[in-house]
PDB file of C-alpha atoms in Angstrom:
ATOM      1  CA  LYS A   1     -11.455 -24.136 -21.486  1.00  0.00           C
ATOM      2  CA  LYS A   2      -8.345 -24.121 -19.322  1.00  0.00           C
ATOM      3  CA  ASN A   3      -8.085 -21.429 -16.663  1.00  0.00           C
ATOM      4  CA  LYS A   4      -4.796 -19.546 -16.849  1.00  0.00           C
ATOM      5  CA  LYS A   5      -2.961 -18.533 -13.716  1.00  0.00           C
ATOM      6  CA  LEU A   6      -3.249 -14.859 -12.797  1.00  0.00           C
ATOM      7  CA  GLN A   7      -0.225 -12.719 -12.015  1.00  0.00           C
ATOM      8  CA  LEU A   8      -0.218 -11.314  -8.473  1.00  0.00           C
ATOM      9  CA  ASN A   9      -0.463  -7.513  -8.526  1.00  0.00           C
ATOM     10  CA  ASP A  10       1.176  -5.445  -5.802  1.00  0.00           C
ATOM     11  CA  LEU A  11      -0.674  -2.116  -6.005  1.00  0.00           C
ATOM     12  CA  ASN A  12      -0.251   0.643  -3.447  1.00  0.00           C
ATOM     13  CA  PHE A  13      -3.256   2.672  -2.262  1.00  0.00           C
ATOM     14  CA  ASP A  14      -2.095   5.763  -4.208  1.00  0.00           C
ATOM     15  CA  GLU A  15      -1.814   3.777  -7.465  1.00  0.00           C
ATOM     16  CA  ILE A  16      -5.515   2.830  -7.390  1.00  0.00           C
ATOM     17  CA  LYS A  17      -7.939   5.391  -8.847  1.00  0.00           C
ATOM     18  CA  VAL A  18     -11.733   5.661  -8.739  1.00  0.00           C
ATOM     19  CA  GLY A  19     -12.956   4.292 -12.074  1.00  0.00           C
ATOM     20  CA  ASP A  20     -10.136   1.761 -12.479  1.00  0.00           C
ATOM     21  CA  SER A  21     -11.413  -1.648 -13.530  1.00  0.00           C
ATOM     22  CA  PHE A  22     -10.017  -5.154 -13.267  1.00  0.00           C
ATOM     23  CA  SER A  23     -11.296  -8.418 -14.736  1.00  0.00           C
ATOM     24  CA  PHE A  24     -10.504 -12.011 -15.595  1.00  0.00           C
ATOM     25  CA  ASP A  25     -12.312 -14.939 -17.189  1.00  0.00           C
ATOM     26  CA  LYS A  26     -13.006 -18.224 -15.427  1.00  0.00           C
ATOM     27  CA  PHE A  27     -14.364 -21.513 -16.767  1.00  0.00           C
ATOM     28  CA  ILE A  28     -16.626 -23.264 -14.253  1.00  0.00           C
ATOM     29  CA  ASP A  29     -17.040 -26.973 -14.928  1.00  0.00           C
ATOM     30  CA  ASN A  30     -18.813 -29.897 -13.268  1.00  0.00           C
ATOM     31  CA  ALA A  31     -15.648 -30.997 -11.452  1.00  0.00           C
ATOM     32  CA  MET A  32     -15.353 -27.567  -9.840  1.00  0.00           C
ATOM     33  CA  VAL A  33     -18.986 -27.750  -8.660  1.00  0.00           C
ATOM     34  CA  ASP A  34     -18.380 -31.261  -7.285  1.00  0.00           C
ATOM     35  CA  SER A  35     -15.210 -30.092  -5.497  1.00  0.00           C
ATOM     36  CA  PHE A  36     -17.053 -27.134  -3.959  1.00  0.00           C
ATOM     37  CA  ALA A  37     -19.808 -29.482  -2.723  1.00  0.00           C
ATOM     38  CA  GLU A  38     -17.182 -31.715  -1.151  1.00  0.00           C
ATOM     39  CA  LEU A  39     -15.305 -28.785   0.394  1.00  0.00           C
ATOM     40  CA  THR A  40     -18.409 -27.149   1.902  1.00  0.00           C
ATOM     41  CA  HIS A  41     -20.579 -30.272   2.362  1.00  0.00           C
ATOM     42  CA  ASP A  42     -23.380 -28.498   0.470  1.00  0.00           C
ATOM     43  CA  TYR A  43     -24.737 -31.436  -1.502  1.00  0.00           C
ATOM     44  CA  ASN A  44     -28.065 -29.812  -2.366  1.00  0.00           C
ATOM     45  CA  PRO A  45     -29.396 -31.811  -5.340  1.00  0.00           C
ATOM     46  CA  LEU A  46     -29.730 -28.653  -7.463  1.00  0.00           C
ATOM     47  CA  HIS A  47     -25.927 -28.683  -7.531  1.00  0.00           C
ATOM     48  CA  THR A  48     -25.069 -32.373  -7.343  1.00  0.00           C
ATOM     49  CA  ASP A  49     -27.871 -34.560  -8.765  1.00  0.00           C
ATOM     50  CA  HIS A  50     -28.383 -34.211 -12.509  1.00  0.00           C
ATOM     51  CA  ASN A  51     -31.534 -36.362 -12.541  1.00  0.00           C
ATOM     52  CA  TYR A  52     -33.148 -34.266  -9.818  1.00  0.00           C
ATOM     53  CA  ALA A  53     -31.994 -30.927 -11.255  1.00  0.00           C
ATOM     54  CA  LYS A  54     -33.144 -31.632 -14.810  1.00  0.00           C
ATOM     55  CA  ASN A  55     -36.743 -31.796 -13.556  1.00  0.00           C
ATOM     56  CA  THR A  56     -36.549 -28.373 -11.861  1.00  0.00           C
ATOM     57  CA  GLU A  57     -37.103 -24.917 -13.346  1.00  0.00           C
ATOM     58  CA  PHE A  58     -33.357 -24.826 -14.111  1.00  0.00           C
ATOM     59  CA  GLY A  59     -33.404 -27.863 -16.411  1.00  0.00           C
ATOM     60  CA  GLY A  60     -30.142 -29.218 -15.028  1.00  0.00           C
ATOM     61  CA  ARG A  61     -27.427 -28.762 -12.428  1.00  0.00           C
ATOM     62  CA  ILE A  62     -26.477 -25.244 -11.412  1.00  0.00           C
ATOM     63  CA  ALA A  63     -23.295 -24.043  -9.753  1.00  0.00           C
ATOM     64  CA  HIS A  64     -23.417 -22.951  -6.110  1.00  0.00           C
ATOM     65  CA  GLY A  65     -23.869 -19.188  -5.887  1.00  0.00           C
ATOM     66  CA  MET A  66     -21.128 -19.023  -3.272  1.00  0.00           C
ATOM     67  CA  LEU A  67     -18.724 -20.876  -5.583  1.00  0.00           C
ATOM     68  CA  ILE A  68     -19.238 -18.206  -8.221  1.00  0.00           C
ATOM     69  CA  GLY A  69     -19.107 -15.374  -5.681  1.00  0.00           C
ATOM     70  CA  SER A  70     -15.875 -16.752  -4.246  1.00  0.00           C
ATOM     71  CA  PHE A  71     -14.056 -15.503  -7.347  1.00  0.00           C
ATOM     72  CA  PHE A  72     -14.397 -11.970  -5.959  1.00  0.00           C
ATOM     73  CA  SER A  73     -11.730 -13.141  -3.495  1.00  0.00           C
ATOM     74  CA  THR A  74      -9.483 -13.825  -6.480  1.00  0.00           C
ATOM     75  CA  LEU A  75     -10.264 -10.381  -7.887  1.00  0.00           C
ATOM     76  CA  VAL A  76      -9.149  -8.515  -4.756  1.00  0.00           C
ATOM     77  CA  GLY A  77      -6.481 -10.961  -3.600  1.00  0.00           C
ATOM     78  CA  MET A  78      -4.709 -11.204  -6.943  1.00  0.00           C
ATOM     79  CA  LEU A  79      -5.619  -8.134  -9.034  1.00  0.00           C
ATOM     80  CA  CYS A  80      -6.771  -5.164  -6.968  1.00  0.00           C
ATOM     81  CA  PRO A  81      -4.928  -4.472  -4.835  1.00  0.00           C
ATOM     82  CA  GLY A  82      -3.394  -7.946  -4.895  1.00  0.00           C
ATOM     83  CA  LYS A  83      -0.580  -8.623  -2.446  1.00  0.00           C
ATOM     84  CA  LYS A  84      -1.519  -5.837   0.017  1.00  0.00           C
ATOM     85  CA  CYS A  85      -5.202  -6.871   0.167  1.00  0.00           C
ATOM     86  CA  LEU A  86      -7.105  -7.218   3.409  1.00  0.00           C
ATOM     87  CA  TYR A  87     -10.690  -8.161   2.488  1.00  0.00           C
ATOM     88  CA  LEU A  88     -13.050  -6.409   4.926  1.00  0.00           C
ATOM     89  CA  SER A  89     -16.513  -7.129   3.521  1.00  0.00           C
ATOM     90  CA  GLN A  90     -18.432  -8.330   0.504  1.00  0.00           C
ATOM     91  CA  ASP A  91     -22.148  -8.327  -0.130  1.00  0.00           C
ATOM     92  CA  LEU A  92     -23.625 -10.608  -2.766  1.00  0.00           C
ATOM     93  CA  SER A  93     -26.799 -10.686  -4.835  1.00  0.00           C
ATOM     94  CA  PHE A  94     -27.457 -13.849  -6.807  1.00  0.00           C
ATOM     95  CA  LYS A  95     -29.183 -12.660  -9.996  1.00  0.00           C
ATOM     96  CA  ASN A  96     -29.230 -15.667 -12.330  1.00  0.00           C
ATOM     97  CA  PRO A  97     -28.291 -19.350 -12.180  1.00  0.00           C
ATOM     98  CA  LEU A  98     -25.170 -20.642 -13.893  1.00  0.00           C
ATOM     99  CA  ARG A  99     -24.950 -24.067 -15.475  1.00  0.00           C
ATOM    100  CA  PRO A 100     -21.613 -25.874 -15.176  1.00  0.00           C
ATOM    101  CA  ASP A 101     -19.374 -25.825 -18.250  1.00  0.00           C
ATOM    102  CA  SER A 102     -19.804 -22.064 -18.548  1.00  0.00           C
ATOM    103  CA  ARG A 103     -17.299 -19.261 -18.901  1.00  0.00           C
ATOM    104  CA  VAL A 104     -17.786 -16.189 -16.736  1.00  0.00           C
ATOM    105  CA  THR A 105     -16.090 -12.811 -16.526  1.00  0.00           C
ATOM    106  CA  VAL A 106     -15.282 -11.567 -13.037  1.00  0.00           C
ATOM    107  CA  MET A 107     -15.099  -7.765 -12.894  1.00  0.00           C
ATOM    108  CA  GLY A 108     -14.473  -5.028 -10.386  1.00  0.00           C
ATOM    109  CA  VAL A 109     -14.657  -1.242 -10.676  1.00  0.00           C
ATOM    110  CA  ILE A 110     -13.230   1.061  -8.001  1.00  0.00           C
ATOM    111  CA  THR A 111     -16.125   3.248  -6.818  1.00  0.00           C
ATOM    112  CA  ASN A 112     -14.682   4.964  -3.744  1.00  0.00           C
ATOM    113  CA  LYS A 113     -11.464   5.488  -1.777  1.00  0.00           C
ATOM    114  CA  SER A 114     -11.074   6.489   1.858  1.00  0.00           C
ATOM    115  CA  ASP A 115      -7.668   8.118   2.288  1.00  0.00           C
ATOM    116  CA  ALA A 116      -7.840   8.218   6.096  1.00  0.00           C
ATOM    117  CA  ILE A 117      -8.168   4.457   6.517  1.00  0.00           C
ATOM    118  CA  LYS A 118      -6.746   3.305   3.139  1.00  0.00           C
ATOM    119  CA  VAL A 119      -9.921   1.445   2.155  1.00  0.00           C
ATOM    120  CA  ILE A 120     -11.184   1.021  -1.405  1.00  0.00           C
ATOM    121  CA  GLU A 121     -14.731   0.118  -2.408  1.00  0.00           C
ATOM    122  CA  ILE A 122     -15.235  -2.055  -5.460  1.00  0.00           C
ATOM    123  CA  GLU A 123     -18.422  -2.739  -7.403  1.00  0.00           C
ATOM    124  CA  THR A 124     -18.136  -6.458  -8.151  1.00  0.00           C
ATOM    125  CA  ILE A 125     -19.950  -8.217 -11.009  1.00  0.00           C
ATOM    126  CA  ILE A 126     -19.786 -11.663 -12.569  1.00  0.00           C
ATOM    127  CA  LYS A 127     -21.394 -12.112 -15.990  1.00  0.00           C
ATOM    128  CA  ASN A 128     -21.872 -15.183 -18.142  1.00  0.00           C
ATOM    129  CA  ASN A 129     -20.714 -15.312 -21.752  1.00  0.00           C
ATOM    130  CA  LYS A 130     -24.099 -13.911 -22.904  1.00  0.00           C
ATOM    131  CA  GLY A 131     -23.633 -10.814 -20.729  1.00  0.00           C
ATOM    132  CA  SER A 132     -26.214 -11.708 -18.067  1.00  0.00           C
ATOM    133  CA  VAL A 133     -25.278 -10.794 -14.505  1.00  0.00           C
ATOM    134  CA  ILE A 134     -24.915 -13.940 -12.375  1.00  0.00           C
ATOM    135  CA  VAL A 135     -23.657 -12.404  -9.099  1.00  0.00           C
ATOM    136  CA  SER A 136     -23.141  -8.788  -8.119  1.00  0.00           C
ATOM    137  CA  GLY A 137     -22.183  -6.907  -5.004  1.00  0.00           C
ATOM    138  CA  ASN A 138     -19.791  -4.508  -3.357  1.00  0.00           C
ATOM    139  CA  ALA A 139     -16.467  -5.153  -1.669  1.00  0.00           C
ATOM    140  CA  LYS A 140     -14.544  -3.125   0.883  1.00  0.00           C
ATOM    141  CA  VAL A 141     -10.821  -3.788   0.929  1.00  0.00           C
ATOM    142  CA  LYS A 142      -8.073  -2.287   3.050  1.00  0.00           C
ATOM    143  CA  VAL A 143      -4.861  -1.695   1.133  1.00  0.00           C
ATOM    144  CA  ARG A 144      -2.102  -2.605   3.596  1.00  0.00           C
ATOM    145  CA  GLU A 145       1.225  -0.780   3.657  1.00  0.00           C
ATOM    146  CA  LYS A 146       3.343  -3.937   3.125  1.00  0.00           C
TER     147      LYS A 146
END
């Protein structure tokens, strides 16, 4: 269940190719959902009140979509490009709910590169352990020189 620490990559723009993919696994537990609620002050009962949430269509607490989507920041800030990352934009589509105490895989595939401005585009996807897409979107990231 423990989340291992990722190594910080230090990729240059020229080292990144269209089609390259990057991924890591993350375990999302109740404590993480509670911490996110405290950090953002989003105490919606779907996320924080088990008794309320169990009587909804979800049958129990679900993690905040933005908590799950925030791991795209880890993807670009640690893996691709890593150290030289300047996150420009990210769109998100919330496809399916995620119950706490679930393992997800956070993935990114390089779909485009702009040589003139040193920007990469990344298709970003988070899937649960059954392969269902939880959050998807696209990121634009500038790869800084230093």
